[in-house]
PDB file of C-alpha atoms in Angstrom:
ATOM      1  CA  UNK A   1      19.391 -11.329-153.550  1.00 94.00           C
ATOM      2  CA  UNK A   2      20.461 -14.134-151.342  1.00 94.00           C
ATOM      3  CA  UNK A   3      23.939 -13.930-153.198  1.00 94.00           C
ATOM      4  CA  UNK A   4      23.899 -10.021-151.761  1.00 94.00           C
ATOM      5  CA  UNK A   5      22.859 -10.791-148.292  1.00 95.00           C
ATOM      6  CA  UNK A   6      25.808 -13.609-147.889  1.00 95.00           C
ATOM      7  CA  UNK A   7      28.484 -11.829-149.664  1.00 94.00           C
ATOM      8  CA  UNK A   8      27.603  -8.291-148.489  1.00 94.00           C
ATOM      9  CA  UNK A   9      29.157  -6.940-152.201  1.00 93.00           C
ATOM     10  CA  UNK A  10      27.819  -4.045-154.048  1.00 92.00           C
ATOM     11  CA  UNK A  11      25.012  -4.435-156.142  1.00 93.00           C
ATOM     12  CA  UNK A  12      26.991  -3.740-159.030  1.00 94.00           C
ATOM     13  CA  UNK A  13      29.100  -6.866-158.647  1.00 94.00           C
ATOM     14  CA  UNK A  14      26.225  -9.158-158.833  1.00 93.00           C
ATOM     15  CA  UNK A  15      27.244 -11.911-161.072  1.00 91.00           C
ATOM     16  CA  UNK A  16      26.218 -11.668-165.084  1.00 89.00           C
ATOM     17  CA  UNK A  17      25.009 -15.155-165.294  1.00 89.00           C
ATOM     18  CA  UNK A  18      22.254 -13.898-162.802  1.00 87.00           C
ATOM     19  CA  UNK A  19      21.106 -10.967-164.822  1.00 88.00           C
ATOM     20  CA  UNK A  20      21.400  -7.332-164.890  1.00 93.00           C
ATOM     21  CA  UNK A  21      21.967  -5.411-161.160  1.00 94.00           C
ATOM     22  CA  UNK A  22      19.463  -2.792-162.495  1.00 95.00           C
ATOM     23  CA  UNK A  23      16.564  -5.477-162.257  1.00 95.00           C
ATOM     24  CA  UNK A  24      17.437  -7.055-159.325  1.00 95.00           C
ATOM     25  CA  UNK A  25      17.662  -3.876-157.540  1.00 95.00           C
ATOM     26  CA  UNK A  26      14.074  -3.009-158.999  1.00 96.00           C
ATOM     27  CA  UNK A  27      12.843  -6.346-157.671  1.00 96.00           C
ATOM     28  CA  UNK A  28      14.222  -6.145-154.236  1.00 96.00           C
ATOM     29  CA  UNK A  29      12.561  -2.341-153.840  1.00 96.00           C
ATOM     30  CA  UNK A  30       9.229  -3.589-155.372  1.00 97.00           C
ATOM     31  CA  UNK A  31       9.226  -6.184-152.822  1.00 96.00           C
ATOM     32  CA  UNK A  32      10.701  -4.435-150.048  1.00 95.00           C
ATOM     33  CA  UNK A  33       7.850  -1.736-150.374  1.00 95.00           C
ATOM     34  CA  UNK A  34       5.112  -4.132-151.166  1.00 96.00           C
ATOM     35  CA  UNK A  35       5.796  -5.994-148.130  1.00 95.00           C
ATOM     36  CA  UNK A  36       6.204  -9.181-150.286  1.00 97.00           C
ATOM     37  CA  UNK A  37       9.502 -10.512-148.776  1.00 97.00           C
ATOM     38  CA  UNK A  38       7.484 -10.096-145.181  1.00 96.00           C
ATOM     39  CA  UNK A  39       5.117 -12.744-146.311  1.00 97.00           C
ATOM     40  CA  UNK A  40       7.345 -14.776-147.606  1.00 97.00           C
ATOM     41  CA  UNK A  41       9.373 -15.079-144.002  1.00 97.00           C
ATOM     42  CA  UNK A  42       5.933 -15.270-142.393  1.00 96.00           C
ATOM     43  CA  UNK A  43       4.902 -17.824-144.740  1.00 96.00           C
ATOM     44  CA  UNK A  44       7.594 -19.934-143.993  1.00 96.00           C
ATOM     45  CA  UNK A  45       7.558 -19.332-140.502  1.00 94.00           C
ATOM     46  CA  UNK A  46       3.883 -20.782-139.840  1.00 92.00           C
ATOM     47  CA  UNK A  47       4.650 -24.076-138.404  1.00 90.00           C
ATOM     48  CA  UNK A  48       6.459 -22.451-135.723  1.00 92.00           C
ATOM     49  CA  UNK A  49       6.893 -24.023-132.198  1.00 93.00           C
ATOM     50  CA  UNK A  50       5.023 -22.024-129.627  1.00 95.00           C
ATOM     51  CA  UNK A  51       5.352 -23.896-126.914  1.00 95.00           C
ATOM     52  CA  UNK A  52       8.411 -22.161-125.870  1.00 96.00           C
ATOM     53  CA  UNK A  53       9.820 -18.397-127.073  1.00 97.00           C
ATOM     54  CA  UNK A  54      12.958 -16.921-126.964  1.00 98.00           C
ATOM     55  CA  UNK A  55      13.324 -13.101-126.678  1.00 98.00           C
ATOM     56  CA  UNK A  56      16.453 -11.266-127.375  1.00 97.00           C
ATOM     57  CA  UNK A  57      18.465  -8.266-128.978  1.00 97.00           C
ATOM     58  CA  UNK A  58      21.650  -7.952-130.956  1.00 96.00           C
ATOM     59  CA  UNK A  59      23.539  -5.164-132.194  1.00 95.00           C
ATOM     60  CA  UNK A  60      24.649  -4.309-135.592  1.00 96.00           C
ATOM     61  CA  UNK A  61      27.979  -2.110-136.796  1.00 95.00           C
ATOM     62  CA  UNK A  62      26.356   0.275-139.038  1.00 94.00           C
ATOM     63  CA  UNK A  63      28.766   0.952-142.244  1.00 92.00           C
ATOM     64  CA  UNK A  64      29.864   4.625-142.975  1.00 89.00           C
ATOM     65  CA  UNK A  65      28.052   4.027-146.173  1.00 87.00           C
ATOM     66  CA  UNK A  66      24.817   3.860-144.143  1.00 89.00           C
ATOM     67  CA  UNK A  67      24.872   7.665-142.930  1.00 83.00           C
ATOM     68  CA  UNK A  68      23.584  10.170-144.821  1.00 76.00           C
ATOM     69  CA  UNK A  69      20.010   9.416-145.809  1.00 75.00           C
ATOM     70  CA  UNK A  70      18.417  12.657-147.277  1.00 68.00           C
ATOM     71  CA  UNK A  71      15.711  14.798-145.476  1.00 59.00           C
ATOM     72  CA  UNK A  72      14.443  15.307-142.097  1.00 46.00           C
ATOM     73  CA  UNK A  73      12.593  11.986-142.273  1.00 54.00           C
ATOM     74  CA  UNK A  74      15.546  10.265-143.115  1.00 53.00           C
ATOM     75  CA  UNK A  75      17.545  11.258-140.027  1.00 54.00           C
ATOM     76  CA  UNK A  76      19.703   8.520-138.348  1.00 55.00           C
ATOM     77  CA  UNK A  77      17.293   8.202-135.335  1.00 61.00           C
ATOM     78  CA  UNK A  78      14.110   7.582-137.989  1.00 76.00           C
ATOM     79  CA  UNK A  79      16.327   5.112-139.533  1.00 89.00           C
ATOM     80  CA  UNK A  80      17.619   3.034-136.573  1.00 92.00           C
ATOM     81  CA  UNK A  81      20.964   4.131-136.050  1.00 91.00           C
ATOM     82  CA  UNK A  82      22.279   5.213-132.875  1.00 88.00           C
ATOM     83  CA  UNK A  83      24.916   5.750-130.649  1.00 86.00           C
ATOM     84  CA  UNK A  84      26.293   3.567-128.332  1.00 78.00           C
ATOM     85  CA  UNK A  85      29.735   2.149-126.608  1.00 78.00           C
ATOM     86  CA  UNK A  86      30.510   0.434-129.898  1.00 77.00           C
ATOM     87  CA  UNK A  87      29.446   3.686-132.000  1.00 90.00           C
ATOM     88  CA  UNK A  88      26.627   3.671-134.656  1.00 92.00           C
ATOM     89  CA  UNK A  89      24.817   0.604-134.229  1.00 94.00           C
ATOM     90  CA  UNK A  90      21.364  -0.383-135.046  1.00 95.00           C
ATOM     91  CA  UNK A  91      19.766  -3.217-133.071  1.00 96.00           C
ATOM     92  CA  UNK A  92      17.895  -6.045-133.968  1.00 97.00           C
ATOM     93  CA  UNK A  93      15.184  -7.610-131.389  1.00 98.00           C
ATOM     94  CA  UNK A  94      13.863 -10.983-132.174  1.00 98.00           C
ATOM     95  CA  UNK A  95      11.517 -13.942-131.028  1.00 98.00           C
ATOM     96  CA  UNK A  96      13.116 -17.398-132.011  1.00 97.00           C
ATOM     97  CA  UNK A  97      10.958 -21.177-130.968  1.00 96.00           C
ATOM     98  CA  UNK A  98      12.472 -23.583-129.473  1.00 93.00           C
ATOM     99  CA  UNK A  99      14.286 -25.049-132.469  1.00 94.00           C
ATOM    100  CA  UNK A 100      15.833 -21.811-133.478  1.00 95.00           C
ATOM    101  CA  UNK A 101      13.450 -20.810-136.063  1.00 96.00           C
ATOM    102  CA  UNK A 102      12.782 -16.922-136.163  1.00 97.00           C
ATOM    103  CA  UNK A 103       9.271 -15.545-135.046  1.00 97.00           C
ATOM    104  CA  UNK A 104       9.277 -12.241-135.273  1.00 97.00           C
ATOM    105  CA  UNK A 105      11.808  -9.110-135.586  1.00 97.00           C
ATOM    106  CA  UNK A 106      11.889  -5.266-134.789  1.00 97.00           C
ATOM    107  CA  UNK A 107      14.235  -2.875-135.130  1.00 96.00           C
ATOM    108  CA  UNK A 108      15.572  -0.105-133.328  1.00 95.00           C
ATOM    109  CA  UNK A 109      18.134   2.272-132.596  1.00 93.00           C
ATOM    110  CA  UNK A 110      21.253   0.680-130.799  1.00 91.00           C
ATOM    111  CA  UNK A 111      21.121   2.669-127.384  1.00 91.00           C
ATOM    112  CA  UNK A 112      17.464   1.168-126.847  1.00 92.00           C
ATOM    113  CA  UNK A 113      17.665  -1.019-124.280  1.00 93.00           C
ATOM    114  CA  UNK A 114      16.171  -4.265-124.845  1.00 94.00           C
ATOM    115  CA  UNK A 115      13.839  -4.847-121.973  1.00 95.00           C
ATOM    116  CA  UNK A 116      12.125  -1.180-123.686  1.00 96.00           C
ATOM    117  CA  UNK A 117      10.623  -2.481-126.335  1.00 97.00           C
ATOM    118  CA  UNK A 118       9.891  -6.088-125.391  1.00 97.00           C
ATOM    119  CA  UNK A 119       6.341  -5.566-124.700  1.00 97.00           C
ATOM    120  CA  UNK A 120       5.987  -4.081-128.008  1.00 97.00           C
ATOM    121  CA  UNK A 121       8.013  -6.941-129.840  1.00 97.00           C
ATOM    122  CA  UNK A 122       5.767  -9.426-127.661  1.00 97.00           C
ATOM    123  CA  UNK A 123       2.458  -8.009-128.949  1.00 97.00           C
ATOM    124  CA  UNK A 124       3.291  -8.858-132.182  1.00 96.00           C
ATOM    125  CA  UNK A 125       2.919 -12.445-131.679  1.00 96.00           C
ATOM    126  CA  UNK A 126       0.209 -14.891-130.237  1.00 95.00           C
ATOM    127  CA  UNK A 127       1.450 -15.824-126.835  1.00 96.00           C
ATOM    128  CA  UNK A 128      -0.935 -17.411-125.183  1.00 96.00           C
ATOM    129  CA  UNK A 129      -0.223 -20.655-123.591  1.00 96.00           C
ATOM    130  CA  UNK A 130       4.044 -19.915-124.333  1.00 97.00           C
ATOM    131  CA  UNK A 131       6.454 -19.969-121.748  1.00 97.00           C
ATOM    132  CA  UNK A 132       8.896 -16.790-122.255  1.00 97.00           C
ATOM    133  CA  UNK A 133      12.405 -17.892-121.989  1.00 98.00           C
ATOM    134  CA  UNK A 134      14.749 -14.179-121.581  1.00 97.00           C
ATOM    135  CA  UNK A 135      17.693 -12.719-119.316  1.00 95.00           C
ATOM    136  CA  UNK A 136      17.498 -11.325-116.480  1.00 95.00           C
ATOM    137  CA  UNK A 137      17.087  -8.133-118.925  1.00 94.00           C
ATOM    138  CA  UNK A 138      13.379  -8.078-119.061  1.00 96.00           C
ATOM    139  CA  UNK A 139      12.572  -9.279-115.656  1.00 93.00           C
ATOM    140  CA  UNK A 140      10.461  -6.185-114.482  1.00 93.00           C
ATOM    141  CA  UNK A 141       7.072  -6.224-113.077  1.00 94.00           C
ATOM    142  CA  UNK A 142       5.932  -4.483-116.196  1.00 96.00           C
ATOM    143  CA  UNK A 143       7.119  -7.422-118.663  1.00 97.00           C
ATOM    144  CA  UNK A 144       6.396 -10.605-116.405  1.00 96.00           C
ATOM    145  CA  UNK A 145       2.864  -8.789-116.033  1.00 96.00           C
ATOM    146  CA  UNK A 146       2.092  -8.301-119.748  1.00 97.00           C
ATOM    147  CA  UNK A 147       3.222 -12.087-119.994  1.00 97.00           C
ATOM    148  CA  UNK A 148       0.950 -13.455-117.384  1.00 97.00           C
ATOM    149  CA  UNK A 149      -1.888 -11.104-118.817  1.00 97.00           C
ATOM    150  CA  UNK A 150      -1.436 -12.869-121.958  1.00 97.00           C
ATOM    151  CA  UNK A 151      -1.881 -16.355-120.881  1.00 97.00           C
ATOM    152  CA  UNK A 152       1.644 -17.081-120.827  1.00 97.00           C
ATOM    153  CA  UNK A 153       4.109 -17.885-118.172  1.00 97.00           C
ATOM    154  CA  UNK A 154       7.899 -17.192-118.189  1.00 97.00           C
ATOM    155  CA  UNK A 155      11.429 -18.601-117.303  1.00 97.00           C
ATOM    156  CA  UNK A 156      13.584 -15.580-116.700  1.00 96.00           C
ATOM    157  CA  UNK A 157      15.663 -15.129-113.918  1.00 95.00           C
ATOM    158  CA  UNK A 158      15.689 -12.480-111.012  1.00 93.00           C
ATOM    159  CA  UNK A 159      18.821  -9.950-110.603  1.00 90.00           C
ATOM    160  CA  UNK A 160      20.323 -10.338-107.041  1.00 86.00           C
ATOM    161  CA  UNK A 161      19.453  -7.038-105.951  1.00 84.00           C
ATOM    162  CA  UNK A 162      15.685  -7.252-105.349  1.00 83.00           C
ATOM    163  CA  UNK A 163      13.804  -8.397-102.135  1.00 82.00           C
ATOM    164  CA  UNK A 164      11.239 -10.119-103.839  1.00 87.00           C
ATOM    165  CA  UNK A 165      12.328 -12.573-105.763  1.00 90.00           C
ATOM    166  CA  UNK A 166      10.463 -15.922-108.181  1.00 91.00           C
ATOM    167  CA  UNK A 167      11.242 -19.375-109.069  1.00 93.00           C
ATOM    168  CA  UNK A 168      13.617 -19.828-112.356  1.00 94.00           C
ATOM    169  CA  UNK A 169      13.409 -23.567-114.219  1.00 94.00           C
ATOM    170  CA  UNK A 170      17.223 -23.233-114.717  1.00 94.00           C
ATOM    171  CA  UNK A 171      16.945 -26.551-116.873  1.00 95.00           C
ATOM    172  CA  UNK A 172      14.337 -24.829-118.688  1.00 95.00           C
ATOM    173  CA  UNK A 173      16.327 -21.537-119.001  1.00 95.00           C
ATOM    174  CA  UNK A 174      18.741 -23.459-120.879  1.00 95.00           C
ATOM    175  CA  UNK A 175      16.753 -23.555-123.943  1.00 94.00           C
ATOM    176  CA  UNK A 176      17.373 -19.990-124.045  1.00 95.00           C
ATOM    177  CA  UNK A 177      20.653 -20.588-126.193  1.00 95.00           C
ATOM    178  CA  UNK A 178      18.546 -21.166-129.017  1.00 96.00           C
ATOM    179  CA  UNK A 179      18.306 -16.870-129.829  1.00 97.00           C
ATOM    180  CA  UNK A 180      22.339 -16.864-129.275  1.00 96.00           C
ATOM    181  CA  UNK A 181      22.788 -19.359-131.943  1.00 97.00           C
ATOM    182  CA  UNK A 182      19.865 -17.715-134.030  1.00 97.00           C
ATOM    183  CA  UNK A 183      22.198 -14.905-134.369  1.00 97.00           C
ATOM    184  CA  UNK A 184      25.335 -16.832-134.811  1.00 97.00           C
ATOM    185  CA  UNK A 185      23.855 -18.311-137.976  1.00 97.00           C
ATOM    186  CA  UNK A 186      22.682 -14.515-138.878  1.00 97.00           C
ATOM    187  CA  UNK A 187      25.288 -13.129-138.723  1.00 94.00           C
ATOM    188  CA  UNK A 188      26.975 -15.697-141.405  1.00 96.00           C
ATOM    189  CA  UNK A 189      24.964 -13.057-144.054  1.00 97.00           C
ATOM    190  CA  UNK A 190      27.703 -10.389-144.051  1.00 97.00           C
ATOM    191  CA  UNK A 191      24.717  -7.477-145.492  1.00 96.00           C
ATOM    192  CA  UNK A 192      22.776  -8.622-141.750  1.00 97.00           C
ATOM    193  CA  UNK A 193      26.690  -8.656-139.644  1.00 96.00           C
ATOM    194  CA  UNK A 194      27.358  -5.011-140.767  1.00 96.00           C
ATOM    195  CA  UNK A 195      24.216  -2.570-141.637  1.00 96.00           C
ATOM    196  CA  UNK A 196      25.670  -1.145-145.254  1.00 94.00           C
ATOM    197  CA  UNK A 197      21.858   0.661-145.741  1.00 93.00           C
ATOM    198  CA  UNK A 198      20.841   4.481-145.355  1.00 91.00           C
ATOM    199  CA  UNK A 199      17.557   3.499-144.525  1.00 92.00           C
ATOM    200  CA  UNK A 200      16.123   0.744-142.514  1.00 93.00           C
ATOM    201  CA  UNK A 201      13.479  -0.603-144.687  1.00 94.00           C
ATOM    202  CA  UNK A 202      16.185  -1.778-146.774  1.00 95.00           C
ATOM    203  CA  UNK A 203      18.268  -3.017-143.974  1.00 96.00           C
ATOM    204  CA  UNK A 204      15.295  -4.882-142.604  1.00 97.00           C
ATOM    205  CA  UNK A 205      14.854  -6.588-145.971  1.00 97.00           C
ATOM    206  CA  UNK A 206      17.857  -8.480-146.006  1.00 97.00           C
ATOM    207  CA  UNK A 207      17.035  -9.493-142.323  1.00 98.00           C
ATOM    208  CA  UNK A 208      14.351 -11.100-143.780  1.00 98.00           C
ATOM    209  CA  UNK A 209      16.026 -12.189-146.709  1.00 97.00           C
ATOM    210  CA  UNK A 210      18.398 -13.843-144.787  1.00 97.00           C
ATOM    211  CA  UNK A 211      15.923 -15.263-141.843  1.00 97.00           C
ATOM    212  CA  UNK A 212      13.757 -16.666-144.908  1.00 97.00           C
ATOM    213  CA  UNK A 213      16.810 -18.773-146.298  1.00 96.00           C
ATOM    214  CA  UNK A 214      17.572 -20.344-142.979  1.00 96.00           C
ATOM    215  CA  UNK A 215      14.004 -21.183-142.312  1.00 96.00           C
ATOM    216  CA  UNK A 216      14.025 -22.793-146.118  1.00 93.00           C
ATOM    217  CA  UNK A 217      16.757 -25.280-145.314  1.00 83.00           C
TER     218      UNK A 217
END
């Protein structure tokens, strides 16, 4: 599976010596649907650094091959594919510590803008006592206040065009590289660059496939 997620190759040209496609295809859906692979990233990601977060989104090319999932259900907006500048993209929104270690991920459709779905992706971890580092992207009063309600405080900075501006740690804000490079090193698994998957479950299993191998180093 990690040999997939690097490469990005079929699973048909999985290598003999490591068994029969067939049964690692079974085993990746077995623990794709049984959540399995989620506890293994979470597992891993336990002794993560709280003390500061990083919040950000990427987009994702999404592969001809990835159109054409079967049934209403299955639609490219259920699946996290959407239309944007760059064409049919999916995004991926994550929480990184300090050190560059993943938190947290959602997924969503690549026209949602980030700041949309922060709160959401922010729920879904323990923030209390954190200090938010972001972009000026999710600096409205609706995010900063969900922070503070949560016992957190944040280093974002203002845009220039409002009258009421706050303080920004620039030194601090620095720190903030640490999602960029996150998705540098992500982005080194060619089935996480380029979304080859008709549906997202799948997709999102081989962003935790390849999250879980750079927390394991």
């Amino acid at each position: 599976m990690f040999w997939l997620a690097r490469s990005g190759m079929f699973w048909a040209d999985i290598p003999e010596h490591d068994g029969s496609y067939q049964t690692v295809y079974s085993r990746f859906c077995k623990w794709r649907d049984n959540e399995i692979l989620l506890r293994i990233f979470h597992a891993l990601n336990e002794d993560a650094h709280y003390e500061n977060l990083c919040i950000d989104g990427t987009s994702i090319k999404a592969h001809p091959h990835s159109a054409g999932a079967k049934g209403a259900v299955n639609s490219e907006n259920n699946q996290f594919i959407g239309t944007s500048r760059g064409g049919k993209t999916t995004k991926i929104h994550a929480i990184v510590d300090a050190l560059g270690n993943s938190v947290q991920f959602l997924l969503t459709g690549g026209k949602i803008y980030d700041a949309k779905v922060a709160i959401e992706l922010l729920s879904r971890v323990k923030i209390t006592g954190s200090n938010i580092l972001a972009d000026k992207t999710y600096g409205s009063e609706q995010i900063r206040g969900y922070i503070t309600t949560q016992g957190a405080v944040y280093t974002i900075p203002p845009k220039n065009n409002l009258l009421n501006l706050w303080f920004c740690d620039f030194c601090t804000y620095k720190e903030r590289h640490a999602v960029e490079c996150f998705f540098n090193k992500m982005e080194a698994f060619r089935r996480v660059a380029t979304r080859y998957n008709k549906l997202a479950s799948a997709f999102f299993a081989f962003v935790l496939l390849a999250a879980s191998r750079l927390l394991a180093k």
